[in-house]
Every structure is written in structure tokens, then in C-alpha cells.
Amino acid sequence: GIDAGDLKTVAASGAEVSDETFAEHRASRSKADLATIIYTSGTTGRPKGCELTHANFIETSRNVLEGAITELTVEGNTTLLFLPLAHVFARLIQVITIEGGIVLGHSDIPSLLDDLASFQPTFLLAVPRVFEKVYNGAEQKAIAGGKGKIFHAAADTAIAYSKADQAGRVGLGLKVKHKVFDVLVYGKLREAVGGKVQFAVSGGA
């Protein structure tokens, strides 16, 4: 525990280690060495451990930052990690932030909304189930408040706008609808995640 002073204990335990020994141990590691073991949930029987090397994490993180999602490495970008670290995606996110010089904060589900408001991440990384729960929660809240039709119309408009934008031709009518729903719905969703999120990346099978 950091607050318990354990970092000082760790430092003190290495006080007698010479610089030469430290350098020797540091240089003895390679990308082929085991970095971590990720275990299955056990739903298909006895849990199985998958051995992952440092190379697995390094190459995958560089593939993400230099190829798939280069937008994430913009200076000043931040993300809030709330996935459990037993999940390989969560561990990869940690490596990606170090490799890309991205500011990383840690949270958990019970305090997530408060942490999003104070930390104000510029992008979020989560698994599909998390985004589904966010959508379903917002949908149920809208229906309970008598605004279900507005929510569903906003969702349909967002999908249509996204497809049109990717195709490179967003019509004037769709632009107007999207702008209206940005005031009524989208803006409120952005505020709920801190107000600065530009990307939401879904990973996992």
C-alpha cells in the first residue's frame, strides 16, 4: 500500500544491492521473457493460464499507437482505467499509456461517475459489455422520464450520422437533426463522462 509507506520498505530492502548487480539484473531481461499470466474465468472448466511475454505487450501496444489508433498519442491525452486488471485488455492499456506518454488514472465502478467528472479523460477504453450497460442505463432512465422516443430517435440519428460521415456525405437534414439531438441528448452524455471525451474505444471479444 502506497499510503502505508510500503514503497519506502521496498526501497530499503534494496539498499544493500550494488549498482553493478542492479545493472546486471536489469540487462538480463529480454522481450522473450514471461511478463504475465492471464487466466480464463473458468466457465469452460478448470481455469487455464495463458503465458504472455513482454514482446506480446510491446508489439501489440506499438501496433495500436502507431497504426490502429494514432489519435490517442496526441500530447495531453488522458484516460481513466476502470476495467479489472485480471483482464488482458486492462493490462494492455497500462502498457499503451506508458509507451505513448499518456496520462493514466485508475478508478472502479462504484466511484466511476465522480472520477470521470474530476479526471475528465480525453478518451475511454472498455469492453463491449461496459458500453452496452451505459447505453441500456441511459435508455432506461430516458424511458422512465417519459423521454424514450427522444432517446431512440437520437440513437437512430447518431447511427445514421456516423454511417454518412464515414461515407463522406452528410446531408443538411441529417446535420440539423444531429445538432438538435446534440443539445438534447449527446451533450448530456458527454458531460456524464467528464465533458472532454473525444474517443471511446471498444476492445475484447
CSV table of N, CA, C and O in Angstrom, one decimal, residues 98-176:
chain,number,residue,atom,x,y,z
A,98,ILE,N,2.0,3.9,-21.1
A,98,ILE,CA,3.5,4.2,-20.8
A,98,ILE,C,4.2,4.4,-22.1
A,98,ILE,O,5.0,5.3,-22.3
A,99,GLU,N,3.9,3.5,-23.1
A,99,GLU,CA,4.5,3.6,-24.4
A,99,GLU,C,4.2,4.9,-25.1
A,99,GLU,O,5.0,5.5,-25.8
A,100,GLY,N,3.0,5.4,-25.0
A,100,GLY,CA,2.5,6.5,-25.7
A,100,GLY,C,2.6,7.8,-24.9
A,100,GLY,O,2.3,8.9,-25.4
A,101,GLY,N,3.1,7.8,-23.7
A,101,GLY,CA,3.2,9.0,-22.9
A,101,GLY,C,1.9,9.6,-22.5
A,101,GLY,O,1.7,10.8,-22.5
A,102,ILE,N,0.9,8.7,-22.3
A,102,ILE,CA,-0.5,9.2,-22.0
A,102,ILE,C,-0.7,9.1,-20.5
A,102,ILE,O,-0.3,8.2,-19.8
A,103,VAL,N,-1.4,10.1,-19.9
A,103,VAL,CA,-1.7,10.2,-18.5
A,103,VAL,C,-2.8,9.2,-18.2
A,103,VAL,O,-3.9,9.2,-18.8
A,104,LEU,N,-2.5,8.3,-17.2
A,104,LEU,CA,-3.5,7.2,-16.8
A,104,LEU,C,-4.0,7.4,-15.4
A,104,LEU,O,-3.2,7.6,-14.5
A,105,GLY,N,-5.3,7.4,-15.3
A,105,GLY,CA,-5.9,7.4,-13.9
A,105,GLY,C,-6.5,6.1,-13.7
A,105,GLY,O,-6.9,5.3,-14.6
A,106,HIS,N,-6.7,5.7,-12.4
A,106,HIS,CA,-7.4,4.4,-12.1
A,106,HIS,C,-8.7,4.7,-11.3
A,106,HIS,O,-8.7,5.6,-10.5
A,107,SER,N,-9.7,3.9,-11.6
A,107,SER,CA,-11.0,4.1,-10.9
A,107,SER,C,-11.6,2.7,-10.8
A,107,SER,O,-11.0,1.7,-11.2
A,108,ASP,N,-12.8,2.7,-10.2
A,108,ASP,CA,-13.6,1.4,-10.1
A,108,ASP,C,-15.0,1.8,-10.3
A,108,ASP,O,-15.4,3.0,-10.3
A,109,ILE,N,-15.8,0.8,-10.6
A,109,ILE,CA,-17.2,1.1,-11.0
A,109,ILE,C,-18.0,1.9,-9.9
A,109,ILE,O,-18.7,2.9,-10.3
A,110,PRO,N,-17.9,1.6,-8.6
A,110,PRO,CA,-18.7,2.4,-7.6
A,110,PRO,C,-18.4,3.9,-7.6
A,110,PRO,O,-19.3,4.7,-7.4
A,111,SER,N,-17.1,4.3,-7.9
A,111,SER,CA,-16.8,5.7,-7.9
A,111,SER,C,-16.6,6.3,-9.3
A,111,SER,O,-16.0,7.4,-9.4
A,112,LEU,N,-17.0,5.5,-10.3
A,112,LEU,CA,-16.6,5.9,-11.7
A,112,LEU,C,-17.2,7.3,-12.1
A,112,LEU,O,-16.4,8.1,-12.7
A,113,LEU,N,-18.4,7.5,-11.8
A,113,LEU,CA,-19.0,8.8,-12.3
A,113,LEU,C,-18.4,10.0,-11.7
A,113,LEU,O,-18.1,11.0,-12.4
A,114,ASP,N,-18.1,9.9,-10.4
A,114,ASP,CA,-17.4,11.0,-9.7
A,114,ASP,C,-16.0,11.2,-10.3
A,114,ASP,O,-15.5,12.3,-10.5
A,115,ASP,N,-15.3,10.1,-10.5
A,115,ASP,CA,-13.9,10.1,-11.0
A,115,ASP,C,-13.9,10.6,-12.5
A,115,ASP,O,-13.0,11.4,-12.8
A,116,LEU,N,-14.9,10.3,-13.3
A,116,LEU,CA,-14.9,10.8,-14.6
A,116,LEU,C,-15.1,12.3,-14.6
A,116,LEU,O,-14.5,13.0,-15.4
A,117,ALA,N,-15.9,12.8,-13.7
A,117,ALA,CA,-16.2,14.2,-13.6
A,117,ALA,C,-14.9,15.0,-13.2
A,117,ALA,O,-14.7,16.1,-13.7
A,118,SER,N,-14.1,14.4,-12.3
A,118,SER,CA,-13.0,15.2,-11.8
A,118,SER,C,-11.7,14.9,-12.6
A,118,SER,O,-10.9,15.9,-12.9
A,119,PHE,N,-11.6,13.7,-13.2
A,119,PHE,CA,-10.4,13.4,-14.0
A,119,PHE,C,-10.5,14.0,-15.5
A,119,PHE,O,-9.5,14.3,-16.1
A,120,GLN,N,-11.7,14.0,-16.0
A,120,GLN,CA,-12.0,14.5,-17.3
A,120,GLN,C,-11.1,13.8,-18.4
A,120,GLN,O,-10.3,14.5,-19.1
A,121,PRO,N,-11.2,12.5,-18.6
A,121,PRO,CA,-10.4,11.9,-19.6
A,121,PRO,C,-10.7,12.4,-21.0
A,121,PRO,O,-11.9,12.8,-21.3
A,122,THR,N,-9.8,12.3,-21.9
A,122,THR,CA,-10.0,12.6,-23.3
A,122,THR,C,-10.4,11.4,-24.2
A,122,THR,O,-10.9,11.6,-25.3
A,123,PHE,N,-10.2,10.2,-23.7
A,123,PHE,CA,-10.7,9.0,-24.4
A,123,PHE,C,-10.9,7.9,-23.4
A,123,PHE,O,-10.3,7.9,-22.3
A,124,LEU,N,-11.8,7.0,-23.7
A,124,LEU,CA,-12.1,5.9,-22.9
A,124,LEU,C,-11.9,4.6,-23.6
A,124,LEU,O,-12.1,4.5,-24.8
A,125,LEU,N,-11.4,3.6,-22.9
A,125,LEU,CA,-11.2,2.2,-23.5
A,125,LEU,C,-12.0,1.2,-22.6
A,125,LEU,O,-11.8,1.2,-21.4
A,126,ALA,N,-12.8,0.5,-23.2
A,126,ALA,CA,-13.6,-0.5,-22.4
A,126,ALA,C,-14.0,-1.7,-23.3
A,126,ALA,O,-13.8,-1.7,-24.5
A,127,VAL,N,-14.6,-2.7,-22.7
A,127,VAL,CA,-15.1,-3.9,-23.4
A,127,VAL,C,-16.5,-3.6,-23.8
A,127,VAL,O,-17.2,-2.8,-23.2
A,128,PRO,N,-17.0,-4.3,-24.8
A,128,PRO,CA,-18.4,-4.1,-25.3
A,128,PRO,C,-19.4,-4.1,-24.2
A,128,PRO,O,-20.4,-3.3,-24.3
A,129,ARG,N,-19.3,-5.0,-23.3
A,129,ARG,CA,-20.3,-5.1,-22.2
A,129,ARG,C,-20.5,-3.8,-21.4
A,129,ARG,O,-21.6,-3.4,-21.0
A,130,VAL,N,-19.4,-3.1,-21.2
A,130,VAL,CA,-19.4,-1.8,-20.5
A,130,VAL,C,-20.2,-0.8,-21.2
A,130,VAL,O,-21.1,-0.1,-20.7
A,131,PHE,N,-20.0,-0.7,-22.5
A,131,PHE,CA,-20.7,0.3,-23.4
A,131,PHE,C,-22.2,-0.1,-23.5
A,131,PHE,O,-23.0,0.8,-23.5
A,132,GLU,N,-22.5,-1.4,-23.5
A,132,GLU,CA,-23.8,-1.8,-23.6
A,132,GLU,C,-24.6,-1.4,-22.3
A,132,GLU,O,-25.7,-1.0,-22.3
A,133,LYS,N,-23.9,-1.6,-21.1
A,133,LYS,CA,-24.5,-1.2,-19.9
A,133,LYS,C,-24.8,0.3,-19.8
A,133,LYS,O,-25.8,0.7,-19.2
A,134,VAL,N,-23.8,1.1,-20.3
A,134,VAL,CA,-24.0,2.5,-20.3
A,134,VAL,C,-25.2,2.9,-21.2
A,134,VAL,O,-26.1,3.7,-20.7
A,135,TYR,N,-25.3,2.3,-22.3
A,135,TYR,CA,-26.4,2.6,-23.3
A,135,TYR,C,-27.7,2.1,-22.6
A,135,TYR,O,-28.7,2.9,-22.6
A,136,ASN,N,-27.8,0.9,-22.1
A,136,ASN,CA,-29.0,0.4,-21.5
A,136,ASN,C,-29.5,1.3,-20.3
A,136,ASN,O,-30.7,1.5,-20.1
A,137,GLY,N,-28.5,1.7,-19.5
A,137,GLY,CA,-28.8,2.5,-18.3
A,137,GLY,C,-29.4,3.9,-18.8
A,137,GLY,O,-30.4,4.3,-18.2
A,138,ALA,N,-28.8,4.5,-19.8
A,138,ALA,CA,-29.3,5.8,-20.3
A,138,ALA,C,-30.7,5.6,-20.9
A,138,ALA,O,-31.6,6.5,-20.8
A,139,GLU,N,-30.9,4.5,-21.6
A,139,GLU,CA,-32.2,4.2,-22.3
A,139,GLU,C,-33.3,4.1,-21.2
A,139,GLU,O,-34.4,4.6,-21.3
A,140,GLN,N,-33.0,3.3,-20.2
A,140,GLN,CA,-34.0,3.0,-19.1
A,140,GLN,C,-34.3,4.3,-18.4
A,140,GLN,O,-35.5,4.6,-18.1
A,141,LYS,N,-33.3,5.2,-18.2
A,141,LYS,CA,-33.6,6.5,-17.5
A,141,LYS,C,-34.4,7.4,-18.3
A,141,LYS,O,-35.3,8.0,-17.8
A,142,ALA,N,-34.2,7.3,-19.7
A,142,ALA,CA,-35.0,8.2,-20.6
A,142,ALA,C,-36.4,7.7,-20.6
A,142,ALA,O,-37.4,8.5,-20.6
A,143,ILE,N,-36.6,6.4,-20.7
A,143,ILE,CA,-38.0,5.8,-20.7
A,143,ILE,C,-38.7,6.2,-19.4
A,143,ILE,O,-39.9,6.6,-19.5
A,144,ALA,N,-38.0,6.0,-18.3
A,144,ALA,CA,-38.7,6.3,-17.0
A,144,ALA,C,-39.1,7.7,-16.9
A,144,ALA,O,-40.0,8.1,-16.2
A,145,GLY,N,-38.3,8.6,-17.6
A,145,GLY,CA,-38.6,10.0,-17.5
A,145,GLY,C,-39.5,10.5,-18.6
A,145,GLY,O,-39.7,11.7,-18.9
A,146,GLY,N,-40.1,9.5,-19.4
A,146,GLY,CA,-41.0,9.9,-20.4
A,146,GLY,C,-40.4,10.4,-21.7
A,146,GLY,O,-41.0,11.0,-22.5
A,147,LYS,N,-39.1,10.2,-21.8
A,147,LYS,CA,-38.3,10.7,-23.0
A,147,LYS,C,-37.8,9.6,-23.9
A,147,LYS,O,-36.7,9.7,-24.5
A,148,GLY,N,-38.4,8.4,-23.8
A,148,GLY,CA,-37.9,7.2,-24.5
A,148,GLY,C,-37.9,7.5,-26.0
A,148,GLY,O,-36.9,7.1,-26.7
A,149,LYS,N,-38.9,8.1,-26.6
A,149,LYS,CA,-39.0,8.4,-28.0
A,149,LYS,C,-37.8,9.3,-28.5
A,149,LYS,O,-37.2,9.1,-29.5
A,150,ILE,N,-37.6,10.3,-27.7
A,150,ILE,CA,-36.5,11.2,-28.0
A,150,ILE,C,-35.1,10.5,-28.0
A,150,ILE,O,-34.3,10.6,-28.9
A,151,PHE,N,-34.9,9.6,-26.9
A,151,PHE,CA,-33.7,8.9,-26.8
A,151,PHE,C,-33.5,8.0,-28.0
A,151,PHE,O,-32.4,7.9,-28.6
A,152,HIS,N,-34.5,7.2,-28.4
A,152,HIS,CA,-34.4,6.3,-29.5
A,152,HIS,C,-34.2,7.0,-30.9
A,152,HIS,O,-33.4,6.6,-31.7
A,153,ALA,N,-34.8,8.2,-31.0
A,153,ALA,CA,-34.6,9.0,-32.2
A,153,ALA,C,-33.2,9.5,-32.3
A,153,ALA,O,-32.6,9.5,-33.3
A,154,ALA,N,-32.7,9.9,-31.1
A,154,ALA,CA,-31.3,10.4,-31.0
A,154,ALA,C,-30.3,9.3,-31.3
A,154,ALA,O,-29.3,9.5,-32.0
A,155,ALA,N,-30.6,8.0,-30.9
A,155,ALA,CA,-29.7,6.9,-31.1
A,155,ALA,C,-29.7,6.6,-32.6
A,155,ALA,O,-28.7,6.3,-33.2
A,156,ASP,N,-30.9,6.5,-33.2
A,156,ASP,CA,-31.0,6.3,-34.7
A,156,ASP,C,-30.3,7.3,-35.5
A,156,ASP,O,-29.6,7.0,-36.5
A,157,THR,N,-30.4,8.6,-35.1
A,157,THR,CA,-29.8,9.7,-35.8
A,157,THR,C,-28.3,9.6,-35.7
A,157,THR,O,-27.5,9.8,-36.6
A,158,ALA,N,-27.8,9.2,-34.5
A,158,ALA,CA,-26.3,9.1,-34.3
A,158,ALA,C,-25.8,8.0,-35.2
A,158,ALA,O,-24.7,8.2,-35.8
A,159,ILE,N,-26.5,6.9,-35.3
A,159,ILE,CA,-26.0,5.8,-36.2
A,159,ILE,C,-26.0,6.2,-37.6
A,159,ILE,O,-25.0,6.0,-38.4
A,160,ALA,N,-27.1,6.9,-38.1
A,160,ALA,CA,-27.2,7.3,-39.4
A,160,ALA,C,-26.1,8.4,-39.8
A,160,ALA,O,-25.5,8.3,-40.8
A,161,TYR,N,-25.9,9.3,-38.8
A,161,TYR,CA,-24.9,10.3,-39.0
A,161,TYR,C,-23.5,9.7,-39.1
A,161,TYR,O,-22.7,10.1,-39.9
A,162,SER,N,-23.2,8.7,-38.2
A,162,SER,CA,-21.9,8.1,-38.3
A,162,SER,C,-21.6,7.4,-39.6
A,162,SER,O,-20.6,7.5,-40.2
A,163,LYS,N,-22.7,6.7,-40.1
A,163,LYS,CA,-22.5,6.0,-41.4
A,163,LYS,C,-22.3,7.0,-42.5
A,163,LYS,O,-21.5,6.8,-43.4
A,164,ALA,N,-23.1,8.0,-42.5
A,164,ALA,CA,-23.0,9.1,-43.5
A,164,ALA,C,-21.6,9.8,-43.5
A,164,ALA,O,-21.0,10.1,-44.5
A,165,ASP,N,-21.2,10.0,-42.3
A,165,ASP,CA,-19.9,10.7,-42.1
A,165,ASP,C,-18.7,9.8,-42.6
A,165,ASP,O,-17.8,10.3,-43.3
A,166,GLN,N,-18.8,8.5,-42.3
A,166,GLN,CA,-17.8,7.6,-42.8
A,166,GLN,C,-17.8,7.5,-44.3
A,166,GLN,O,-16.8,7.3,-45.0
A,167,ALA,N,-19.0,7.6,-44.9
A,167,ALA,CA,-19.1,7.6,-46.4
A,167,ALA,C,-18.7,8.9,-47.0
A,167,ALA,O,-18.6,9.0,-48.2
A,168,GLY,N,-18.6,10.0,-46.2
A,168,GLY,CA,-18.1,11.3,-46.7
A,168,GLY,C,-19.2,12.1,-47.2
A,168,GLY,O,-19.0,13.1,-47.9
A,169,ARG,N,-20.5,11.9,-46.9
A,169,ARG,CA,-21.6,12.7,-47.4
A,169,ARG,C,-22.7,12.8,-46.3
A,169,ARG,O,-23.6,11.9,-46.3
A,170,VAL,N,-22.7,13.8,-45.5
A,170,VAL,CA,-23.8,14.0,-44.5
A,170,VAL,C,-24.7,15.1,-45.1
A,170,VAL,O,-24.3,16.2,-45.3
A,171,GLY,N,-26.0,14.7,-45.3
A,171,GLY,CA,-26.9,15.7,-45.8
A,171,GLY,C,-27.3,16.8,-44.8
A,171,GLY,O,-27.1,16.6,-43.6
A,172,LEU,N,-27.8,17.9,-45.3
A,172,LEU,CA,-28.2,19.0,-44.5
A,172,LEU,C,-29.2,18.6,-43.4
A,172,LEU,O,-29.1,19.0,-42.3
A,173,GLY,N,-30.3,17.9,-43.9
A,173,GLY,CA,-31.3,17.5,-42.9
A,173,GLY,C,-30.8,16.6,-41.8
A,173,GLY,O,-31.1,16.9,-40.6
A,174,LEU,N,-29.8,15.7,-42.1
A,174,LEU,CA,-29.2,14.9,-41.0
A,174,LEU,C,-28.3,15.7,-40.1
A,174,LEU,O,-28.3,15.5,-38.9
A,175,LYS,N,-27.7,16.7,-40.7
A,175,LYS,CA,-26.8,17.6,-39.9
A,175,LYS,C,-27.7,18.4,-38.9
A,175,LYS,O,-27.3,18.6,-37.7
A,176,VAL,N,-28.8,18.9,-39.3
A,176,VAL,CA,-29.7,19.6,-38.4
A,176,VAL,C,-30.3,18.7,-37.3
A,176,VAL,O,-30.3,19.1,-36.1
